[in-house]
Coordinates of C-alpha atoms in Angstrom, one line a residue:
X186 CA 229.8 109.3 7.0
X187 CA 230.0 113.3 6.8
X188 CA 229.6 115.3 10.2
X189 CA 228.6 118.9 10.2
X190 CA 230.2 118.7 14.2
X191 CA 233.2 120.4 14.3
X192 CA 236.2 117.4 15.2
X193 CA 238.0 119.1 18.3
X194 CA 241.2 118.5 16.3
X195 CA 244.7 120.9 16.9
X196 CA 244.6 121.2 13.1
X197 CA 241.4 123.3 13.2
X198 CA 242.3 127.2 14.7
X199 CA 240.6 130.1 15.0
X200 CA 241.7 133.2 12.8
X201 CA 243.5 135.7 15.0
X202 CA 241.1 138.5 16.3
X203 CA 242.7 141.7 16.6
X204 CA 242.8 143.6 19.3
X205 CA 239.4 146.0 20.7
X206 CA 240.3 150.3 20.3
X207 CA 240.5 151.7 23.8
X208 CA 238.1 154.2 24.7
X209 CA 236.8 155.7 27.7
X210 CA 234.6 155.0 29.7
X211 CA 231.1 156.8 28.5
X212 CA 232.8 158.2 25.4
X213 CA 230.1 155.9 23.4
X214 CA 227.2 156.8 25.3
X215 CA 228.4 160.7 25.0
X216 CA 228.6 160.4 21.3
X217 CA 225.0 158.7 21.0
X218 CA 223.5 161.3 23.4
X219 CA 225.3 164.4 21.1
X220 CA 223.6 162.6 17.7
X221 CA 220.0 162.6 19.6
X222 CA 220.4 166.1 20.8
X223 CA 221.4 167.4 17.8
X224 CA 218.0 166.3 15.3
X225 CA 216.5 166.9 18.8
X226 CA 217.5 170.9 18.5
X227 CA 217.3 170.8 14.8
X228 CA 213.8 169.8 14.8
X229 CA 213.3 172.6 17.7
X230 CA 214.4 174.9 15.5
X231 CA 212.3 173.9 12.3
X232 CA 209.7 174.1 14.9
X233 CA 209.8 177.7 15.9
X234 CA 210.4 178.8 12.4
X235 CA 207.3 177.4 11.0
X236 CA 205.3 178.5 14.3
X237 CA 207.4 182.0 13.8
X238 CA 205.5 181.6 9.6
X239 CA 202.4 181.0 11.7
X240 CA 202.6 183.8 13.9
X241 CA 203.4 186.5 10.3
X242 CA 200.9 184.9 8.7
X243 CA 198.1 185.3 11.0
X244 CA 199.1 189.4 11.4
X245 CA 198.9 189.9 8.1
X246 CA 195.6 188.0 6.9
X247 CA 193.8 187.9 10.0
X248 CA 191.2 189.9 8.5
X249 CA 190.1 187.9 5.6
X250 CA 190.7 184.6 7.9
X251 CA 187.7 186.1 10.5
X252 CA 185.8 187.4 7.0
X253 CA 183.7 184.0 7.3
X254 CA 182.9 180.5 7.5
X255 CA 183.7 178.6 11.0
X256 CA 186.3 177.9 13.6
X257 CA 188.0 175.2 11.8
X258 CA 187.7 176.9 8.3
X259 CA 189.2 179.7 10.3
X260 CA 192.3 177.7 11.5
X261 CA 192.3 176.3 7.2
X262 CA 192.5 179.5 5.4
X263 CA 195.6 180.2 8.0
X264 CA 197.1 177.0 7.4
X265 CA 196.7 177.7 3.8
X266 CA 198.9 180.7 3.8
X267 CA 201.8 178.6 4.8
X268 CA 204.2 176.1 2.8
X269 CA 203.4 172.5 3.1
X270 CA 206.8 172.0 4.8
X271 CA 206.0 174.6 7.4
X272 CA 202.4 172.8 7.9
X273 CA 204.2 169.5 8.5
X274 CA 206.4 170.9 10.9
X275 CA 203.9 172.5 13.3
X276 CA 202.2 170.5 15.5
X277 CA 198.3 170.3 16.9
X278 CA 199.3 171.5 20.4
X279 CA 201.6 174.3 19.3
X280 CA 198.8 175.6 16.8
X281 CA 195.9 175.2 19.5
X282 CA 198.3 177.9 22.1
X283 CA 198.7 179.9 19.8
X284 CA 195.5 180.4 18.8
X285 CA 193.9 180.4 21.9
X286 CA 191.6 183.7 22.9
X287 CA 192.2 184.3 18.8
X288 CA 190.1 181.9 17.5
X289 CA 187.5 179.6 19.2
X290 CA 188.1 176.4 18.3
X291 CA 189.1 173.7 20.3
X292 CA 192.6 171.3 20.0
X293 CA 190.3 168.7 17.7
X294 CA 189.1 171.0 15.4
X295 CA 192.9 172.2 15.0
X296 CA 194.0 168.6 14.6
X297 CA 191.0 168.1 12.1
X298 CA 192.5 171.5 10.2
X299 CA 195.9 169.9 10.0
X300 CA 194.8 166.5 8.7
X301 CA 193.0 168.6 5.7
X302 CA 196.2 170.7 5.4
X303 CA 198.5 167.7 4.9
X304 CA 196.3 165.6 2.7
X305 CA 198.2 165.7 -1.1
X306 CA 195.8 166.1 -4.1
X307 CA 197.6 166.1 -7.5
X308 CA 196.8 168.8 -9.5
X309 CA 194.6 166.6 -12.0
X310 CA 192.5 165.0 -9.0
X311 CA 192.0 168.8 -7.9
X312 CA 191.2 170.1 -10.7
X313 CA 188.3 167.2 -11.4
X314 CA 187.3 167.4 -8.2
X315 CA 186.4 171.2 -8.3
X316 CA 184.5 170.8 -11.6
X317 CA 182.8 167.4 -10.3
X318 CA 181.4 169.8 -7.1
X319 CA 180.7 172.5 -9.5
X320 CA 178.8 170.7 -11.7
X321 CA 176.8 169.4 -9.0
X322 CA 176.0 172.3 -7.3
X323 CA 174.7 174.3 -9.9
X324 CA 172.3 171.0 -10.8
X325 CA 171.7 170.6 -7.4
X326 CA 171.4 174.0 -5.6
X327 CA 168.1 172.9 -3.6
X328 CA 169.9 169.7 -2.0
X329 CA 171.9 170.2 1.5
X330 CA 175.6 169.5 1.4
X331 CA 175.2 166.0 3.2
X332 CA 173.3 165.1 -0.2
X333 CA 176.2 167.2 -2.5
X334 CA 179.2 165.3 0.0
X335 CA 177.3 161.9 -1.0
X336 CA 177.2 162.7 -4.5
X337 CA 180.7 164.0 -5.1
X338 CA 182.4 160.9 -3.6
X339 CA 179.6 158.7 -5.2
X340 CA 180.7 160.2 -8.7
X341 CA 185.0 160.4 -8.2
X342 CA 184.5 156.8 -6.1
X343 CA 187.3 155.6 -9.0
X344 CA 189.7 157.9 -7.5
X345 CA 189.5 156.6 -4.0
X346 CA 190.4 159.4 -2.0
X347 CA 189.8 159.8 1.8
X348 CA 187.7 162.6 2.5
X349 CA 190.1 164.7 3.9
X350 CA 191.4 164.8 0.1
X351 CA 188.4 166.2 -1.1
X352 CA 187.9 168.6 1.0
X353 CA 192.0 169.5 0.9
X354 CA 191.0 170.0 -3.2
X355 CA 187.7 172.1 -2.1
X356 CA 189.7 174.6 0.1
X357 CA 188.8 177.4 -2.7
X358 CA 185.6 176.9 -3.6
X359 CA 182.2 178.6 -1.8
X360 CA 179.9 176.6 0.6
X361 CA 182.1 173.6 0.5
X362 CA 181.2 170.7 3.4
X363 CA 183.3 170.3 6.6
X364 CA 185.4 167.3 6.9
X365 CA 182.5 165.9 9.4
X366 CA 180.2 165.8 6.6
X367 CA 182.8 164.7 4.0
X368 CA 183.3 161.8 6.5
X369 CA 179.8 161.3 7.2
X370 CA 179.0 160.9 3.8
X371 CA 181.7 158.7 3.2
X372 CA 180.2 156.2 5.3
X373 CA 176.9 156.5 4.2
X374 CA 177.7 155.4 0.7
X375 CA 178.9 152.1 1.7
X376 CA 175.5 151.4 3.6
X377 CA 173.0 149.2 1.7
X378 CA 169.6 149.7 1.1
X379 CA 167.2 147.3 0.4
X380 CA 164.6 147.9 -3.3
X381 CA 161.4 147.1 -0.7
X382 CA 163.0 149.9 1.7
X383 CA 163.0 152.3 -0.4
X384 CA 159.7 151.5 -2.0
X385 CA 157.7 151.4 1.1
X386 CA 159.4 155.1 2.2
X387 CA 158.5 156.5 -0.9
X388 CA 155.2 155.1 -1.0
X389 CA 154.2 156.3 2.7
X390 CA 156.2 159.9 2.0
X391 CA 153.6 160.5 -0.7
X392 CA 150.3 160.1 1.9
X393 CA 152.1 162.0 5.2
X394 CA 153.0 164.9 3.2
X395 CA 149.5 166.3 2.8
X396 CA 149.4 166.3 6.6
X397 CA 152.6 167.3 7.5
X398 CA 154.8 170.0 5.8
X399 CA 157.9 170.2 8.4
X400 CA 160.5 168.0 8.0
X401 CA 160.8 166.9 11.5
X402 CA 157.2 165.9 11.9
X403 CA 157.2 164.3 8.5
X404 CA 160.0 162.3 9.4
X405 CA 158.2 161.4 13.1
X406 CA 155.3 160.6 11.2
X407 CA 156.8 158.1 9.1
X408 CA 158.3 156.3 12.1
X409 CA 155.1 156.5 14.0
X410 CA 153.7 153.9 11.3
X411 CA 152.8 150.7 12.8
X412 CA 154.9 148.2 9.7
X413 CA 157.6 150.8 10.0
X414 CA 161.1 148.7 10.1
X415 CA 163.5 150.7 12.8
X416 CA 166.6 151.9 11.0
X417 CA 170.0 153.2 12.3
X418 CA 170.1 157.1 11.8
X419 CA 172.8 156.7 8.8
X420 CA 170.6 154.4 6.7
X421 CA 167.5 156.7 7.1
X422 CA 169.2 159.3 6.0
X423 CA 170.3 157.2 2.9
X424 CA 167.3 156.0 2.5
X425 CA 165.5 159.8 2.3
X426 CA 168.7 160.7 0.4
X427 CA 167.8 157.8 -2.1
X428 CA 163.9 159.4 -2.0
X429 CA 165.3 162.6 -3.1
X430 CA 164.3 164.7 0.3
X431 CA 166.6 167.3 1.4
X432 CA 167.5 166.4 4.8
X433 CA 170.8 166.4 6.8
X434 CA 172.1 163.4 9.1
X435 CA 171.6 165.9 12.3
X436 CA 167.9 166.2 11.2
X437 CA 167.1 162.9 11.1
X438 CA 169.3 162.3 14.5
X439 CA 167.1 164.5 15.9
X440 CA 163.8 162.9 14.4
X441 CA 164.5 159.9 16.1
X442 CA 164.9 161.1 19.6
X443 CA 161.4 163.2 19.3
X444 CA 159.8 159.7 18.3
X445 CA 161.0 158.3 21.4
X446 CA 159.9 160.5 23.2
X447 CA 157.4 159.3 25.6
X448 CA 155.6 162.0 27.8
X449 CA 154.6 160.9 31.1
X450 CA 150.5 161.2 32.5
X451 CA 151.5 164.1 34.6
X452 CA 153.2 165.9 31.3
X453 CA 150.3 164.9 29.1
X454 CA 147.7 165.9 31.8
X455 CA 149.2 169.5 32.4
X456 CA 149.6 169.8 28.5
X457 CA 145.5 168.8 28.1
X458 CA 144.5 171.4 31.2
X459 CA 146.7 174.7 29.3
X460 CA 147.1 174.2 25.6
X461 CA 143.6 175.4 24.3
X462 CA 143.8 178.7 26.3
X463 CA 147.6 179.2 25.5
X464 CA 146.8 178.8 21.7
X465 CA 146.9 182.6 20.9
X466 CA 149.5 184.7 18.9
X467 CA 152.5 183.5 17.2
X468 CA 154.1 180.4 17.7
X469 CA 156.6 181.7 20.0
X470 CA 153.8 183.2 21.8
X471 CA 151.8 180.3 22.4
X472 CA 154.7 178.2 23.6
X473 CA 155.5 180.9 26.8
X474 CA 151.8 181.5 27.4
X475 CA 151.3 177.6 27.5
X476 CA 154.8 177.5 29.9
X477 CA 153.1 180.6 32.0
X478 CA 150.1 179.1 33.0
X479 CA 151.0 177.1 35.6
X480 CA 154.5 175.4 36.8
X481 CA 154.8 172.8 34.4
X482 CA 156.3 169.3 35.3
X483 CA 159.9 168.4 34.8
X484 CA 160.7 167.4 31.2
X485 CA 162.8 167.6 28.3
X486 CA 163.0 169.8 24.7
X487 CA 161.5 166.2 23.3
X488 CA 159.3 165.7 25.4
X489 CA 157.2 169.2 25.2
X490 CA 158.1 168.4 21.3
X491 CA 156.3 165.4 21.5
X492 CA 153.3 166.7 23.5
X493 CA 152.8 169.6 20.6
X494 CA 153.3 166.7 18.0
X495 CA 150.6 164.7 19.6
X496 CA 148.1 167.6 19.4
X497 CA 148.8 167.8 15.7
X498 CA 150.5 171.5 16.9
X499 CA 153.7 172.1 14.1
X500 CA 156.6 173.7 15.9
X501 CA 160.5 173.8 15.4
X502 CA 162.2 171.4 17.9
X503 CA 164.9 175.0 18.2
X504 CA 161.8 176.6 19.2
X505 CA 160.9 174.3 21.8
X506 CA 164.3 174.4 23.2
X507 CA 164.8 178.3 23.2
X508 CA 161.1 178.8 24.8
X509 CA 162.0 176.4 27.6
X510 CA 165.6 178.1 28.1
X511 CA 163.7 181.5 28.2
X512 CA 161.0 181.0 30.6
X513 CA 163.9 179.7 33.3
X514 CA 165.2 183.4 32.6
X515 CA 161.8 184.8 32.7
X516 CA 161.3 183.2 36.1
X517 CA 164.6 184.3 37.5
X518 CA 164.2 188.2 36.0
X519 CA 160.4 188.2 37.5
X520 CA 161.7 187.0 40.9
X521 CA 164.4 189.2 41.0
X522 CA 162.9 192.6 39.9
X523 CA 159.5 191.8 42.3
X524 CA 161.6 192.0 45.0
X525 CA 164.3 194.8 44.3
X526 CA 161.2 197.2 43.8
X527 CA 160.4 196.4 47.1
X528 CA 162.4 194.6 49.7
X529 CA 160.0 195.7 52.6
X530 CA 157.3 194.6 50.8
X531 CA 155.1 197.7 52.2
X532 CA 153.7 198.4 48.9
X533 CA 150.3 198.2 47.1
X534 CA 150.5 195.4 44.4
X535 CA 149.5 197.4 41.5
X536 CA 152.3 199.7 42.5
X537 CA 154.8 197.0 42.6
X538 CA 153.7 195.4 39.0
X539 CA 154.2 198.8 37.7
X540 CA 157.6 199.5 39.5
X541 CA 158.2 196.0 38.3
X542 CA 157.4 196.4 34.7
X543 CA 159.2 199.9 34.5
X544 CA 162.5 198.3 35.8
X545 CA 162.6 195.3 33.1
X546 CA 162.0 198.2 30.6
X547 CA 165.5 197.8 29.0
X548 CA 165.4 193.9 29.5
X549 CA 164.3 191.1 26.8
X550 CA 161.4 190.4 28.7
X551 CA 157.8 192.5 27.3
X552 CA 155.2 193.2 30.5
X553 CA 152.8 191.1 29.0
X554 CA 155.2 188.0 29.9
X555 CA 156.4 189.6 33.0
X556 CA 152.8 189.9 34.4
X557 CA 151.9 186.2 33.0
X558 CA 154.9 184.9 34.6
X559 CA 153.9 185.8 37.9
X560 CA 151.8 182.3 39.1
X561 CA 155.0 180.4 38.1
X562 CA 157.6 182.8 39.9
X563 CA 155.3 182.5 43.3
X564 CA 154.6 185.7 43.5
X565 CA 151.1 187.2 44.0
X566 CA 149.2 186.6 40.7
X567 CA 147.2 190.1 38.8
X568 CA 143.9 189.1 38.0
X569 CA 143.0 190.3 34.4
X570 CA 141.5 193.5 35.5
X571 CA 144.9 194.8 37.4
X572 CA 147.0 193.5 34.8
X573 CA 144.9 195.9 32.2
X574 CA 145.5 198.7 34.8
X575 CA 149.2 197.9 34.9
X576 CA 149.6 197.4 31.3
X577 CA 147.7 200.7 30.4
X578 CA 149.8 202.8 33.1
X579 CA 152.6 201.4 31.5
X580 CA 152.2 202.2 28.1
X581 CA 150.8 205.5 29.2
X582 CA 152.7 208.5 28.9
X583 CA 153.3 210.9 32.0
X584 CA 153.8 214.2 32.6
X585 CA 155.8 215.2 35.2
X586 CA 152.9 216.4 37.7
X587 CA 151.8 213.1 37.5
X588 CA 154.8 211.0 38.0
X589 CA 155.1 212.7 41.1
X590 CA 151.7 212.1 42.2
X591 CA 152.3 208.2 41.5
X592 CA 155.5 208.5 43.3
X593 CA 153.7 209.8 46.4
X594 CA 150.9 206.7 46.3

C-alpha cells in the first residue's frame, strides 16, 4: 500500500537552503516608506498642476463661465476648459476652496460637476445624442425638460448610458437638463403604469379642466376625487407625462402637499370672517389685505393655499408664500417706523401716520399697506376717514410755508 506520509527515513534530506542577505535593521521598512512617499509627492504634484490649470483657466474665461445658466453649469463650463487628465486629477474638496466666494455652489454640486466631467461618451454616442435632443426639442418646444429628459433616454434606451453620459454629451447644446433631472427621469422610465391608470386620468383631466385652468389646482382637483388611487409623486408625474400635460416632478411634489393640507376650524373660521372684504385689487393685493385684517392664526404656505383653493380662489402657491414672507416684514417695518417717529409718543396720531408714511417713503412698503397693517402691528388703528386724511396729505404736494406750518402742529 502507497503512503502519501513522508517515511522519517535518513535517505530522505532536505535541499540545502542558502544562507539569508544581511541587512539592517529598518533598511526594509525605509525602502517601503521611500516607494509610498514618492507616488505620494508625485500625485501632490499632478495635483497642484491641474489645480494651478484650474486657477488659469478660471482668469481667463471667467466671463463667459458667469454669462449664464446655474451654479453647477458654472463649475461645468470651467471644468470643460480643462483636459480630461487634469479633471481626473483634481479633486471635489480642492475645486469647492477654490471656488468658494467665486461661485455659489456648494461641495455636492461640485462633486455632481465632476461626475459629468469624467463620464466618457464616444464621439458616435455624442454625436446621436445631440441630434436625438435636437430633434426632440424642435418637436417638442411646449413640453418641460422633465418630459424632453424622459424622452431622450426613452428613445437612446439601446445605448444604456447613465445619465451623467447624457448630459456629459449635452454640455454644448442650449437649455439642456441638469443631471437631477437626467436622473429623475431615468427613474421614472422604469416605473410602470397601469392601461386603467392612465384611462381614468385622462378621462377625469377632460371634466376638471373646464373648472380649473392652473396646473396646481388641476392637479389638487384630480386627487380631491373620491375613486382617486393615491400614487407616489414619480408615477403621477409619469402618469401626466403619459397624458401629455406639461408638468415637472417639483410641481406635482408640490400638488401633493397642498392636498394634504388640512386647515384647522380656527384657520377656516378667520379665512370665512375676512376673505369677502379682502377680495379687492389684484391677486397680490387681496392676499395682504386678507393677511391685514386681523392677526391671522399660525399656519403654513399650504395651508392658506388650501383655504384659497377651498373658496374656489386661483392663486400661485409662490404667491402664497411671498405674501406671507412680506407681511412678517410689513409688521416689523410698521412697528419700527411708528415708534422711531415718535419715541415719546407725545404726538397727535394723524401726525404720526404721516411722519410714519413719509419715513417708509424709500422702502417696499406703499402707505396704503402701511396704514392697513396697523391692527396687526398693535398699534392704534386709523379709521377710514384718518387714513383718507393721511393718504391725501401724503400724496399732496407742499410748499415750503406749509411744511413748516405742519412741522409746528
Amino acid at each position: 500500500m502507497f503512503s502519501l506520509r513522508v517515511p522519517s527515513s535518513s535517505f530522505i534530506t532536505a535541499p540545502p537552503t542558502a544562507a539569508p542577505a544581511t541587512t539592517r535593521p529598518g533598511q526594509l521598512s525605509a525602502s517601503i516608506a521611500t516607494v509610498k512617499q514618492s507616488h505620494h509627492h508625485f500625485g501632490q504634484k499632478q495635483g497642484t498642476a491641474a489645480r494651478n490649470a484650474l486657477e488659469t483657466q478660471f482668469k481667463t474665461h471667467w466671463r463667459e463661465i458667469f454669462a449664464a445658466g446655474s451654479p453647477v453649469s458654472q463649475v461645468e463650463r470651467l471644468l470643460l476648459t480643462l483636459s480630461a487628465k487634469q479633471v481626473r486629477q483634481l479633486t471635489a474638496k480642492g475645486v469647492y476652496q477654490f471656488l468658494e466666494g467665486k461661485i455659489n455652489v456648494g461641495l455636492p454640486g461640485v462633486e455632481s460637476a465632476l461626475t459629468v466631467l469624467r463620464s466618457h461618451v464616444s464621439r458616435e454616442h455624442q454625436t446621436l445624442i445631440n441630434t436625438t435632443w435636437e430633434k426632440l426639442h424642435c418637436q417638442n418646444e411646449k413640453i418641460g425638460k422633465y418630459s424632453l429628459a424622459m424622452r431622450l433616454q426613452k428613445e437612446l434606451g439601446h445605448l444604456e448610458l447613465r445619465p451623467a453620459q447624457f448630459r456629459r454629451a449635452l454640455l454644448d447644446a442650449d437649455d439642456i437638463p441638469d443631471i437631477t433631472i437626467l436622473s429623475q427621469a431615468s427613474v421614472a422610465l422604469n416605473i410602470d403604469v397601469k392601461e386603467e391608470e392612465l384611462e381614468w386620468v385622462l378621462q377625469n383631466l377632460q371634466s376638471l379642466r373646464h373648472q380649473y385652468h392652473c396646473q396646481i389646482d388641476l392637479l389638487v382637483a384630480l386627487q380631491s376625487l373620491p375613486d382617486y388611487h393615491e400614487m407616489t409623486a414619480m408615477k403621477l408625474f409619469v402618469v401626466m407625462e403619459l397624458a401629455e400635460e406639461k408638468m415637472s416632478l417639483p410641481l406635482v411634489k408640490l400638488s401633493q402637499s397642498a392636498f394634504k393640507a388640512r386647515p384647522t376650524e380656527e384657520q377656516q373660521q378667520w379665512f370665512d370672517r375676512n376673505w369677502t372684504s379682502s377680495a379687492t385689487g389684484t391677486k397680490c393685493d387681496q392676499l395682504i389685505n386678507l393677511l391685514c385684517q386681523e392677526p391671522a392664526p399660525a399656519m403654513a404656505v399650504a395651508d392658506l393655499w388650501r383655504l384659497l383653493f377651498n373658496a374656489r380662489v386661483s392663486m400661485s402657491m409662490s404667491l402664497v408664500r411671498n405674501a406671507l414672507k412680506f407681511i412678517v416684514h410689513l409688521k416689523e417695518m410698521v412697528q419700527l417706523h411708528w415708534h422711531m417717529v415718535c419715541p415719546t409718543g407725545n404726538m397727535t396720531q394723524l401726525k404720526q401716520l404721516g411722519m410714519m408714511l413719509f419715513s417708509l417713503k424709500n422702502s417696499n412698503i406703499r402707505p396704503v399697506q402701511a396704514l392697513s397693517a396697523l391692527k396687526i402691528a398693535g398699534l392704534p388703528a386709523a379709521d377710514a376717514e384718518l387714513k383718507g386724511l393721511c393718504l391725501s396729505a401724503y400724496n399732496s404736494i407742499l410748499l415750503t410755508e406749509e411744511l413748516n406750518w405742519i412741522r409746528r402742529v
